[in-house]
mmCIF file with all atom_site columns, C-alpha atoms in Angstrom:
data_model
loop_
_atom_site.group_PDB
_atom_site.id
_atom_site.type_symbol
_atom_site.label_atom_id
_atom_site.label_alt_id
_atom_site.label_comp_id
_atom_site.label_asym_id
_atom_site.label_entity_id
_atom_site.label_seq_id
_atom_site.pdbx_PDB_ins_code
_atom_site.Cartn_x
_atom_site.Cartn_y
_atom_site.Cartn_z
_atom_site.occupancy
_atom_site.B_iso_or_equiv
_atom_site.pdbx_formal_charge
_atom_site.auth_seq_id
_atom_site.auth_comp_id
_atom_site.auth_asym_id
_atom_site.auth_atom_id
_atom_site.pdbx_PDB_model_num
ATOM 1   C CA . MET A 1 1   ? 0.655   -10.774 -15.349 1.00 86.00 ? 1   MET A CA 1
ATOM 2   C CA . ASN A 1 2   ? -3.099  -11.167 -15.161 1.00 87.00 ? 2   ASN A CA 1
ATOM 3   C CA . VAL A 1 3   ? -4.044  -7.891  -13.466 1.00 93.00 ? 3   VAL A CA 1
ATOM 4   C CA . GLU A 1 4   ? -7.660  -8.272  -12.388 1.00 94.00 ? 4   GLU A CA 1
ATOM 5   C CA . PRO A 1 5   ? -9.552  -7.244  -9.230  1.00 96.00 ? 5   PRO A CA 1
ATOM 6   C CA . ILE A 1 6   ? -9.003  -9.786  -6.474  1.00 97.00 ? 6   ILE A CA 1
ATOM 7   C CA . ILE A 1 7   ? -9.637  -10.187 -2.747  1.00 98.00 ? 7   ILE A CA 1
ATOM 8   C CA . LEU A 1 8   ? -6.551  -10.848 -0.613  1.00 98.00 ? 8   LEU A CA 1
ATOM 9   C CA . LYS A 1 9   ? -7.293  -12.359 2.803   1.00 97.00 ? 9   LYS A CA 1
ATOM 10  C CA . GLY A 1 10  ? -5.108  -12.603 5.870   1.00 96.00 ? 10  GLY A CA 1
ATOM 11  C CA . ARG A 1 11  ? -5.764  -13.218 9.544   1.00 94.00 ? 11  ARG A CA 1
ATOM 12  C CA . TYR A 1 12  ? -6.147  -9.562  10.482  1.00 95.00 ? 12  TYR A CA 1
ATOM 13  C CA . VAL A 1 13  ? -6.979  -7.749  7.277   1.00 97.00 ? 13  VAL A CA 1
ATOM 14  C CA . ARG A 1 14  ? -8.859  -8.221  4.032   1.00 98.00 ? 14  ARG A CA 1
ATOM 15  C CA . LEU A 1 15  ? -7.983  -6.265  0.905   1.00 98.00 ? 15  LEU A CA 1
ATOM 16  C CA . GLU A 1 16  ? -10.977 -6.041  -1.400  1.00 98.00 ? 16  GLU A CA 1
ATOM 17  C CA . PRO A 1 17  ? -11.454 -4.192  -4.695  1.00 98.00 ? 17  PRO A CA 1
ATOM 18  C CA . LEU A 1 18  ? -12.013 -0.496  -4.043  1.00 98.00 ? 18  LEU A CA 1
ATOM 19  C CA . SER A 1 19  ? -15.361 0.888   -5.190  1.00 98.00 ? 19  SER A CA 1
ATOM 20  C CA . LEU A 1 20  ? -17.658 3.817   -4.523  1.00 98.00 ? 20  LEU A CA 1
ATOM 21  C CA . ARG A 1 21  ? -19.564 1.697   -2.027  1.00 97.00 ? 21  ARG A CA 1
ATOM 22  C CA . HIS A 1 22  ? -16.571 2.224   0.282   1.00 98.00 ? 22  HIS A CA 1
ATOM 23  C CA . LEU A 1 23  ? -17.028 6.007   0.153   1.00 98.00 ? 23  LEU A CA 1
ATOM 24  C CA . PRO A 1 24  ? -19.131 6.370   3.353   1.00 97.00 ? 24  PRO A CA 1
ATOM 25  C CA . ASP A 1 25  ? -16.775 4.292   5.500   1.00 97.00 ? 25  ASP A CA 1
ATOM 26  C CA . LEU A 1 26  ? -13.609 5.831   4.066   1.00 98.00 ? 26  LEU A CA 1
ATOM 27  C CA . SER A 1 27  ? -15.053 9.295   4.621   1.00 97.00 ? 27  SER A CA 1
ATOM 28  C CA . LYS A 1 28  ? -15.669 8.458   8.278   1.00 97.00 ? 28  LYS A CA 1
ATOM 29  C CA . VAL A 1 29  ? -12.045 7.506   8.949   1.00 96.00 ? 29  VAL A CA 1
ATOM 30  C CA . GLY A 1 30  ? -10.052 9.180   6.191   1.00 96.00 ? 30  GLY A CA 1
ATOM 31  C CA . LEU A 1 31  ? -10.498 12.943  6.447   1.00 96.00 ? 31  LEU A CA 1
ATOM 32  C CA . ASP A 1 32  ? -7.894  13.535  9.169   1.00 94.00 ? 32  ASP A CA 1
ATOM 33  C CA . PRO A 1 33  ? -5.425  16.097  7.711   1.00 93.00 ? 33  PRO A CA 1
ATOM 34  C CA . GLU A 1 34  ? -2.494  14.225  9.247   1.00 92.00 ? 34  GLU A CA 1
ATOM 35  C CA . LEU A 1 35  ? -3.193  11.256  6.959   1.00 94.00 ? 35  LEU A CA 1
ATOM 36  C CA . TRP A 1 36  ? -2.509  13.438  3.914   1.00 94.00 ? 36  TRP A CA 1
ATOM 37  C CA . ARG A 1 37  ? 0.322   15.529  5.278   1.00 91.00 ? 37  ARG A CA 1
ATOM 38  C CA . TRP A 1 38  ? 2.967   13.945  3.036   1.00 91.00 ? 38  TRP A CA 1
ATOM 39  C CA . THR A 1 39  ? 0.880   13.101  -0.027  1.00 90.00 ? 39  THR A CA 1
ATOM 40  C CA . PRO A 1 40  ? 0.977   15.095  -3.271  1.00 88.00 ? 40  PRO A CA 1
ATOM 41  C CA . SER A 1 41  ? -2.784  15.733  -3.079  1.00 85.00 ? 41  SER A CA 1
ATOM 42  C CA . GLN A 1 42  ? -5.095  16.337  -0.120  1.00 90.00 ? 42  GLN A CA 1
ATOM 43  C CA . VAL A 1 43  ? -8.393  14.735  0.905   1.00 96.00 ? 43  VAL A CA 1
ATOM 44  C CA . SER A 1 44  ? -10.365 16.740  3.450   1.00 95.00 ? 44  SER A CA 1
ATOM 45  C CA . THR A 1 45  ? -14.009 16.423  2.359   1.00 97.00 ? 45  THR A CA 1
ATOM 46  C CA . VAL A 1 46  ? -16.401 13.688  1.272   1.00 97.00 ? 46  VAL A CA 1
ATOM 47  C CA . GLN A 1 47  ? -16.324 15.173  -2.231  1.00 97.00 ? 47  GLN A CA 1
ATOM 48  C CA . GLU A 1 48  ? -12.543 14.955  -2.353  1.00 97.00 ? 48  GLU A CA 1
ATOM 49  C CA . MET A 1 49  ? -12.666 11.356  -1.096  1.00 98.00 ? 49  MET A CA 1
ATOM 50  C CA . GLU A 1 50  ? -15.112 10.533  -3.885  1.00 98.00 ? 50  GLU A CA 1
ATOM 51  C CA . ALA A 1 51  ? -12.761 12.130  -6.420  1.00 97.00 ? 51  ALA A CA 1
ATOM 52  C CA . TYR A 1 52  ? -9.878  10.141  -4.909  1.00 97.00 ? 52  TYR A CA 1
ATOM 53  C CA . ILE A 1 53  ? -11.761 6.873   -5.373  1.00 98.00 ? 53  ILE A CA 1
ATOM 54  C CA . ARG A 1 54  ? -12.882 7.763   -8.893  1.00 98.00 ? 54  ARG A CA 1
ATOM 55  C CA . ALA A 1 55  ? -9.308  8.603   -9.905  1.00 97.00 ? 55  ALA A CA 1
ATOM 56  C CA . ALA A 1 56  ? -8.151  5.237   -8.556  1.00 97.00 ? 56  ALA A CA 1
ATOM 57  C CA . LEU A 1 57  ? -10.857 3.470   -10.548 1.00 98.00 ? 57  LEU A CA 1
ATOM 58  C CA . GLU A 1 58  ? -9.888  5.358   -13.684 1.00 97.00 ? 58  GLU A CA 1
ATOM 59  C CA . GLY A 1 59  ? -6.345  4.092   -13.211 1.00 96.00 ? 59  GLY A CA 1
ATOM 60  C CA . GLN A 1 60  ? -7.699  0.587   -12.794 1.00 97.00 ? 60  GLN A CA 1
ATOM 61  C CA . ALA A 1 61  ? -9.699  0.891   -16.038 1.00 97.00 ? 61  ALA A CA 1
ATOM 62  C CA . ALA A 1 62  ? -6.530  2.038   -17.801 1.00 96.00 ? 62  ALA A CA 1
ATOM 63  C CA . GLY A 1 63  ? -4.627  -0.964  -16.452 1.00 94.00 ? 63  GLY A CA 1
ATOM 64  C CA . SER A 1 64  ? -2.052  1.067   -14.504 1.00 95.00 ? 64  SER A CA 1
ATOM 65  C CA . THR A 1 65  ? -3.373  0.532   -10.972 1.00 97.00 ? 65  THR A CA 1
ATOM 66  C CA . LEU A 1 66  ? -5.240  -2.030  -8.896  1.00 98.00 ? 66  LEU A CA 1
ATOM 67  C CA . PRO A 1 67  ? -6.747  -0.284  -5.844  1.00 98.00 ? 67  PRO A CA 1
ATOM 68  C CA . PHE A 1 68  ? -7.996  -1.929  -2.653  1.00 98.00 ? 68  PHE A CA 1
ATOM 69  C CA . ALA A 1 69  ? -10.104 -1.011  0.337   1.00 98.00 ? 69  ALA A CA 1
ATOM 70  C CA . THR A 1 70  ? -8.424  -2.156  3.556   1.00 98.00 ? 70  THR A CA 1
ATOM 71  C CA . VAL A 1 71  ? -10.873 -3.937  5.861   1.00 98.00 ? 71  VAL A CA 1
ATOM 72  C CA . ASP A 1 72  ? -10.182 -4.834  9.496   1.00 96.00 ? 72  ASP A CA 1
ATOM 73  C CA . LYS A 1 73  ? -11.456 -8.414  9.806   1.00 95.00 ? 73  LYS A CA 1
ATOM 74  C CA . ASP A 1 74  ? -12.319 -8.224  13.513  1.00 92.00 ? 74  ASP A CA 1
ATOM 75  C CA . SER A 1 75  ? -14.648 -5.248  13.175  1.00 93.00 ? 75  SER A CA 1
ATOM 76  C CA . GLU A 1 76  ? -15.430 -5.566  9.437   1.00 95.00 ? 76  GLU A CA 1
ATOM 77  C CA . ARG A 1 77  ? -14.741 -1.829  9.191   1.00 95.00 ? 77  ARG A CA 1
ATOM 78  C CA . THR A 1 78  ? -13.119 -0.267  6.153   1.00 97.00 ? 78  THR A CA 1
ATOM 79  C CA . ILE A 1 79  ? -10.093 1.475   7.626   1.00 97.00 ? 79  ILE A CA 1
ATOM 80  C CA . GLY A 1 80  ? -8.007  2.656   4.696   1.00 98.00 ? 80  GLY A CA 1
ATOM 81  C CA . SER A 1 81  ? -6.835  2.042   1.176   1.00 98.00 ? 81  SER A CA 1
ATOM 82  C CA . THR A 1 82  ? -3.803  0.863   -0.748  1.00 98.00 ? 82  THR A CA 1
ATOM 83  C CA . ARG A 1 83  ? -3.023  -0.138  -4.309  1.00 98.00 ? 83  ARG A CA 1
ATOM 84  C CA . PHE A 1 84  ? -0.728  -1.690  -6.828  1.00 98.00 ? 84  PHE A CA 1
ATOM 85  C CA . MET A 1 85  ? 0.388   1.112   -9.144  1.00 98.00 ? 85  MET A CA 1
ATOM 86  C CA . ASN A 1 86  ? 2.795   1.816   -11.993 1.00 97.00 ? 86  ASN A CA 1
ATOM 87  C CA . ILE A 1 87  ? 2.159   -1.734  -13.174 1.00 97.00 ? 87  ILE A CA 1
ATOM 88  C CA . ASP A 1 88  ? 4.777   -2.725  -15.752 1.00 97.00 ? 88  ASP A CA 1
ATOM 89  C CA . ARG A 1 89  ? 3.772   -6.042  -17.269 1.00 96.00 ? 89  ARG A CA 1
ATOM 90  C CA . ASP A 1 90  ? 6.644   -6.245  -19.745 1.00 96.00 ? 90  ASP A CA 1
ATOM 91  C CA . ASN A 1 91  ? 9.265   -5.907  -17.031 1.00 97.00 ? 91  ASN A CA 1
ATOM 92  C CA . ARG A 1 92  ? 7.261   -7.707  -14.322 1.00 97.00 ? 92  ARG A CA 1
ATOM 93  C CA . ARG A 1 93  ? 7.549   -4.770  -11.984 1.00 98.00 ? 93  ARG A CA 1
ATOM 94  C CA . VAL A 1 94  ? 4.975   -3.109  -9.732  1.00 98.00 ? 94  VAL A CA 1
ATOM 95  C CA . GLU A 1 95  ? 4.777   -0.442  -7.045  1.00 98.00 ? 95  GLU A CA 1
ATOM 96  C CA . ILE A 1 96  ? 2.823   -0.690  -3.798  1.00 98.00 ? 96  ILE A CA 1
ATOM 97  C CA . GLY A 1 97  ? 1.653   2.748   -2.780  1.00 97.00 ? 97  GLY A CA 1
ATOM 98  C CA . SER A 1 98  ? -1.093  5.272   -2.059  1.00 96.00 ? 98  SER A CA 1
ATOM 99  C CA . THR A 1 99  ? -1.391  3.529   1.290   1.00 96.00 ? 99  THR A CA 1
ATOM 100 C CA . TRP A 1 100 ? -3.171  5.112   4.217   1.00 96.00 ? 100 TRP A CA 1
ATOM 101 C CA . ILE A 1 101 ? -4.636  3.601   7.380   1.00 96.00 ? 101 ILE A CA 1
ATOM 102 C CA . ALA A 1 102 ? -6.954  5.297   9.881   1.00 96.00 ? 102 ALA A CA 1
ATOM 103 C CA . PRO A 1 103 ? -5.072  6.447   13.010  1.00 93.00 ? 103 PRO A CA 1
ATOM 104 C CA . ALA A 1 104 ? -6.719  3.926   15.353  1.00 92.00 ? 104 ALA A CA 1
ATOM 105 C CA . TRP A 1 105 ? -5.275  1.044   13.298  1.00 93.00 ? 105 TRP A CA 1
ATOM 106 C CA . GLN A 1 106 ? -1.803  2.426   12.773  1.00 91.00 ? 106 GLN A CA 1
ATOM 107 C CA . ARG A 1 107 ? 1.063   0.607   14.491  1.00 87.00 ? 107 ARG A CA 1
ATOM 108 C CA . THR A 1 108 ? -0.956  -2.620  14.484  1.00 89.00 ? 108 THR A CA 1
ATOM 109 C CA . ALA A 1 109 ? -0.619  -5.775  12.392  1.00 93.00 ? 109 ALA A CA 1
ATOM 110 C CA . VAL A 1 110 ? -2.724  -4.207  9.614   1.00 94.00 ? 110 VAL A CA 1
ATOM 111 C CA . ASN A 1 111 ? 0.030   -2.603  7.548   1.00 94.00 ? 111 ASN A CA 1
ATOM 112 C CA . THR A 1 112 ? 2.461   -5.490  7.981   1.00 95.00 ? 112 THR A CA 1
ATOM 113 C CA . GLU A 1 113 ? -0.070  -8.081  6.873   1.00 97.00 ? 113 GLU A CA 1
ATOM 114 C CA . ALA A 1 114 ? -1.386  -5.937  4.019   1.00 97.00 ? 114 ALA A CA 1
ATOM 115 C CA . LYS A 1 115 ? 2.150   -5.580  2.634   1.00 97.00 ? 115 LYS A CA 1
ATOM 116 C CA . LEU A 1 116 ? 2.719   -9.320  3.074   1.00 98.00 ? 116 LEU A CA 1
ATOM 117 C CA . LEU A 1 117 ? -0.463  -10.082 1.151   1.00 98.00 ? 117 LEU A CA 1
ATOM 118 C CA . MET A 1 118 ? 0.399   -7.700  -1.657  1.00 98.00 ? 118 MET A CA 1
ATOM 119 C CA . MET A 1 119 ? 4.019   -8.704  -2.036  1.00 98.00 ? 119 MET A CA 1
ATOM 120 C CA . GLN A 1 120 ? 3.074   -12.372 -1.946  1.00 98.00 ? 120 GLN A CA 1
ATOM 121 C CA . HIS A 1 121 ? 0.588   -11.760 -4.755  1.00 98.00 ? 121 HIS A CA 1
ATOM 122 C CA . ALA A 1 122 ? 3.145   -9.774  -6.740  1.00 98.00 ? 122 ALA A CA 1
ATOM 123 C CA . PHE A 1 123 ? 5.989   -12.264 -6.419  1.00 98.00 ? 123 PHE A CA 1
ATOM 124 C CA . GLU A 1 124 ? 4.129   -15.576 -6.301  1.00 98.00 ? 124 GLU A CA 1
ATOM 125 C CA . THR A 1 125 ? 1.105   -14.989 -8.543  1.00 97.00 ? 125 THR A CA 1
ATOM 126 C CA . TRP A 1 126 ? 2.285   -12.311 -10.953 1.00 97.00 ? 126 TRP A CA 1
ATOM 127 C CA . ARG A 1 127 ? 5.894   -13.567 -10.803 1.00 98.00 ? 127 ARG A CA 1
ATOM 128 C CA . CYS A 1 128 ? 7.244   -10.052 -10.475 1.00 98.00 ? 128 CYS A CA 1
ATOM 129 C CA . ILE A 1 129 ? 10.982  -9.555  -10.285 1.00 98.00 ? 129 ILE A CA 1
ATOM 130 C CA . ARG A 1 130 ? 10.707  -6.251  -8.423  1.00 98.00 ? 130 ARG A CA 1
ATOM 131 C CA . VAL A 1 131 ? 8.306   -4.500  -6.018  1.00 98.00 ? 131 VAL A CA 1
ATOM 132 C CA . GLU A 1 132 ? 8.826   -0.776  -5.459  1.00 98.00 ? 132 GLU A CA 1
ATOM 133 C CA . LEU A 1 133 ? 7.779   1.544   -2.636  1.00 98.00 ? 133 LEU A CA 1
ATOM 134 C CA . LYS A 1 134 ? 8.382   5.261   -2.271  1.00 98.00 ? 134 LYS A CA 1
ATOM 135 C CA . THR A 1 135 ? 7.730   8.082   0.165   1.00 97.00 ? 135 THR A CA 1
ATOM 136 C CA . ASP A 1 136 ? 8.440   11.726  0.853   1.00 97.00 ? 136 ASP A CA 1
ATOM 137 C CA . LEU A 1 137 ? 11.991  12.380  2.047   1.00 97.00 ? 137 LEU A CA 1
ATOM 138 C CA . LEU A 1 138 ? 10.540  14.299  5.013   1.00 96.00 ? 138 LEU A CA 1
ATOM 139 C CA . ASN A 1 139 ? 8.207   11.488  6.068   1.00 96.00 ? 139 ASN A CA 1
ATOM 140 C CA . GLU A 1 140 ? 10.516  9.830   8.561   1.00 96.00 ? 140 GLU A CA 1
ATOM 141 C CA . ARG A 1 141 ? 7.792   7.611   10.014  1.00 93.00 ? 141 ARG A CA 1
ATOM 142 C CA . SER A 1 142 ? 6.958   6.138   6.611   1.00 94.00 ? 142 SER A CA 1
ATOM 143 C CA . ARG A 1 143 ? 10.622  5.696   5.755   1.00 96.00 ? 143 ARG A CA 1
ATOM 144 C CA . GLN A 1 144 ? 11.235  3.674   8.903   1.00 95.00 ? 144 GLN A CA 1
ATOM 145 C CA . ALA A 1 145 ? 8.097   1.591   8.301   1.00 94.00 ? 145 ALA A CA 1
ATOM 146 C CA . ILE A 1 146 ? 9.243   0.687   4.790   1.00 96.00 ? 146 ILE A CA 1
ATOM 147 C CA . LEU A 1 147 ? 12.673  -0.332  6.055   1.00 96.00 ? 147 LEU A CA 1
ATOM 148 C CA . ARG A 1 148 ? 11.035  -2.534  8.701   1.00 94.00 ? 148 ARG A CA 1
ATOM 149 C CA . LEU A 1 149 ? 9.267   -4.379  5.896   1.00 95.00 ? 149 LEU A CA 1
ATOM 150 C CA . GLY A 1 150 ? 12.669  -5.447  4.628   1.00 96.00 ? 150 GLY A CA 1
ATOM 151 C CA . ALA A 1 151 ? 12.873  -3.175  1.594   1.00 98.00 ? 151 ALA A CA 1
ATOM 152 C CA . LEU A 1 152 ? 16.208  -1.721  0.495   1.00 98.00 ? 152 LEU A CA 1
ATOM 153 C CA . GLU A 1 153 ? 16.583  2.047   0.206   1.00 98.00 ? 153 GLU A CA 1
ATOM 154 C CA . GLU A 1 154 ? 17.848  2.790   -3.301  1.00 98.00 ? 154 GLU A CA 1
ATOM 155 C CA . GLY A 1 155 ? 18.119  6.550   -3.474  1.00 97.00 ? 155 GLY A CA 1
ATOM 156 C CA . THR A 1 156 ? 16.361  9.905   -3.647  1.00 98.00 ? 156 THR A CA 1
ATOM 157 C CA . LEU A 1 157 ? 14.752  11.515  -6.667  1.00 98.00 ? 157 LEU A CA 1
ATOM 158 C CA . ARG A 1 158 ? 15.261  15.232  -6.110  1.00 98.00 ? 158 ARG A CA 1
ATOM 159 C CA . ASN A 1 159 ? 12.524  17.720  -7.070  1.00 98.00 ? 159 ASN A CA 1
ATOM 160 C CA . HIS A 1 160 ? 10.370  14.738  -7.932  1.00 97.00 ? 160 HIS A CA 1
ATOM 161 C CA . MET A 1 161 ? 6.887   16.160  -7.334  1.00 95.00 ? 161 MET A CA 1
ATOM 162 C CA . ILE A 1 162 ? 5.074   19.423  -6.730  1.00 94.00 ? 162 ILE A CA 1
ATOM 163 C CA . THR A 1 163 ? 2.544   18.887  -3.938  1.00 90.00 ? 163 THR A CA 1
ATOM 164 C CA . SER A 1 164 ? -0.875  20.505  -3.704  1.00 84.00 ? 164 SER A CA 1
ATOM 165 C CA . THR A 1 165 ? 0.604   23.112  -1.359  1.00 87.00 ? 165 THR A CA 1
ATOM 166 C CA . GLY A 1 166 ? 3.274   24.046  -3.899  1.00 91.00 ? 166 GLY A CA 1
ATOM 167 C CA . ARG A 1 167 ? 6.075   22.408  -1.925  1.00 92.00 ? 167 ARG A CA 1
ATOM 168 C CA . ILE A 1 168 ? 8.672   20.660  -4.075  1.00 96.00 ? 168 ILE A CA 1
ATOM 169 C CA . ARG A 1 169 ? 9.017   17.106  -2.829  1.00 96.00 ? 169 ARG A CA 1
ATOM 170 C CA . HIS A 1 170 ? 12.081  14.879  -2.881  1.00 97.00 ? 170 HIS A CA 1
ATOM 171 C CA . THR A 1 171 ? 11.049  11.210  -3.075  1.00 98.00 ? 171 THR A CA 1
ATOM 172 C CA . VAL A 1 172 ? 12.927  8.244   -1.583  1.00 98.00 ? 172 VAL A CA 1
ATOM 173 C CA . TYR A 1 173 ? 12.673  4.940   -3.474  1.00 98.00 ? 173 TYR A CA 1
ATOM 174 C CA . TYR A 1 174 ? 12.838  1.450   -1.973  1.00 98.00 ? 174 TYR A CA 1
ATOM 175 C CA . SER A 1 175 ? 12.518  -2.027  -3.433  1.00 98.00 ? 175 SER A CA 1
ATOM 176 C CA . VAL A 1 176 ? 12.326  -5.726  -2.762  1.00 98.00 ? 176 VAL A CA 1
ATOM 177 C CA . ILE A 1 177 ? 13.564  -7.941  -5.589  1.00 98.00 ? 177 ILE A CA 1
ATOM 178 C CA . GLU A 1 178 ? 12.697  -11.520 -6.429  1.00 98.00 ? 178 GLU A CA 1
ATOM 179 C CA . SER A 1 179 ? 15.759  -13.103 -4.839  1.00 98.00 ? 179 SER A CA 1
ATOM 180 C CA . GLU A 1 180 ? 15.129  -11.250 -1.558  1.00 98.00 ? 180 GLU A CA 1
ATOM 181 C CA . TRP A 1 181 ? 11.473  -12.181 -1.278  1.00 98.00 ? 181 TRP A CA 1
ATOM 182 C CA . PRO A 1 182 ? 11.812  -15.505 0.636   1.00 98.00 ? 182 PRO A CA 1
ATOM 183 C CA . VAL A 1 183 ? 13.704  -13.830 3.489   1.00 98.00 ? 183 VAL A CA 1
ATOM 184 C CA . VAL A 1 184 ? 11.430  -10.779 3.496   1.00 98.00 ? 184 VAL A CA 1
ATOM 185 C CA . LYS A 1 185 ? 8.366   -13.031 3.525   1.00 98.00 ? 185 LYS A CA 1
ATOM 186 C CA . ARG A 1 186 ? 9.665   -15.100 6.431   1.00 97.00 ? 186 ARG A CA 1
ATOM 187 C CA . ASN A 1 187 ? 10.503  -12.001 8.453   1.00 96.00 ? 187 ASN A CA 1
ATOM 188 C CA . LEU A 1 188 ? 7.054   -10.497 7.874   1.00 96.00 ? 188 LEU A CA 1
ATOM 189 C CA . GLN A 1 189 ? 5.388   -13.748 8.891   1.00 95.00 ? 189 GLN A CA 1
ATOM 190 C CA . ASN A 1 190 ? 7.512   -13.862 12.039  1.00 94.00 ? 190 ASN A CA 1
ATOM 191 C CA . ARG A 1 191 ? 6.472   -10.313 12.909  1.00 92.00 ? 191 ARG A CA 1
ATOM 192 C CA . LEU A 1 192 ? 2.830   -11.315 12.637  1.00 93.00 ? 192 LEU A CA 1
ATOM 193 C CA . GLU A 1 193 ? 3.192   -14.588 14.529  1.00 81.00 ? 193 GLU A CA 1
ATOM 194 C CA . PRO A 1 194 ? 6.385   -14.463 16.600  1.00 56.00 ? 194 PRO A CA 1
ATOM 195 C CA . ALA A 1 195 ? 5.454   -17.343 18.907  1.00 40.00 ? 195 ALA A CA 1
ATOM 196 C CA . GLY A 1 196 ? 4.191   -19.887 16.421  1.00 39.00 ? 196 GLY A CA 1
ATOM 197 C CA . SER A 1 197 ? 3.506   -20.817 12.853  1.00 38.00 ? 197 SER A CA 1
ATOM 198 C CA . PRO A 1 198 ? 2.775   -18.052 10.327  1.00 37.00 ? 198 PRO A CA 1
ATOM 199 C CA . PRO A 1 199 ? -0.848  -17.097 9.665   1.00 40.00 ? 199 PRO A CA 1
ATOM 200 C CA . SER A 1 200 ? -2.616  -18.357 6.590   1.00 41.00 ? 200 SER A CA 1
ATOM 201 C CA . VAL A 1 201 ? -2.151  -15.678 3.949   1.00 42.00 ? 201 VAL A CA 1
ATOM 202 C CA . LYS A 1 202 ? -3.755  -16.453 0.630   1.00 42.00 ? 202 LYS A CA 1
ATOM 203 C CA . PRO A 1 203 ? -5.779  -14.849 -2.107  1.00 40.00 ? 203 PRO A CA 1
ATOM 204 C CA . GLY A 1 204 ? -9.453  -15.684 -2.033  1.00 39.00 ? 204 GLY A CA 1
#
């Protein structure tokens, strides 16, 4: 697995390497408390957003994460962030997580295509045998979104995290494995282009 910063391009979204130059745009769209309701840590100020980005970049330098800024291609606005995390090269396993999208772009093609881009990179470029996703047990909206991607719910890790509010979080794990990827990929492409051929989704 050659884990290096890369741009992933689809029809609706572009995932580009996260950097501090994204701080102004992410601060404009990413300080809504509802975005961080179910996350272990909170981001409510520009300073906290800067710390969030710096922590992601530290993980990238350590080789454990590969963070992206999510860019809406129509408007060229940075509308969120996501990342590969818990990268396990020896076992060819990776997690997709720390995903958030500004409210105006939720329930659009953005999240579906971003997940398609990332899973395609994981399975077809890195040759992963497993992609993981997880969310708070109480985050019903996220749980349903992950299932719609085609991931399989595997179970719940009880008392998994202590959030910034002191609440003890139970975490639900999901996965897509290598043998399932062709069907998951086709279904995601059909969701993006139900009336015709799938969009061009390729790294660039």
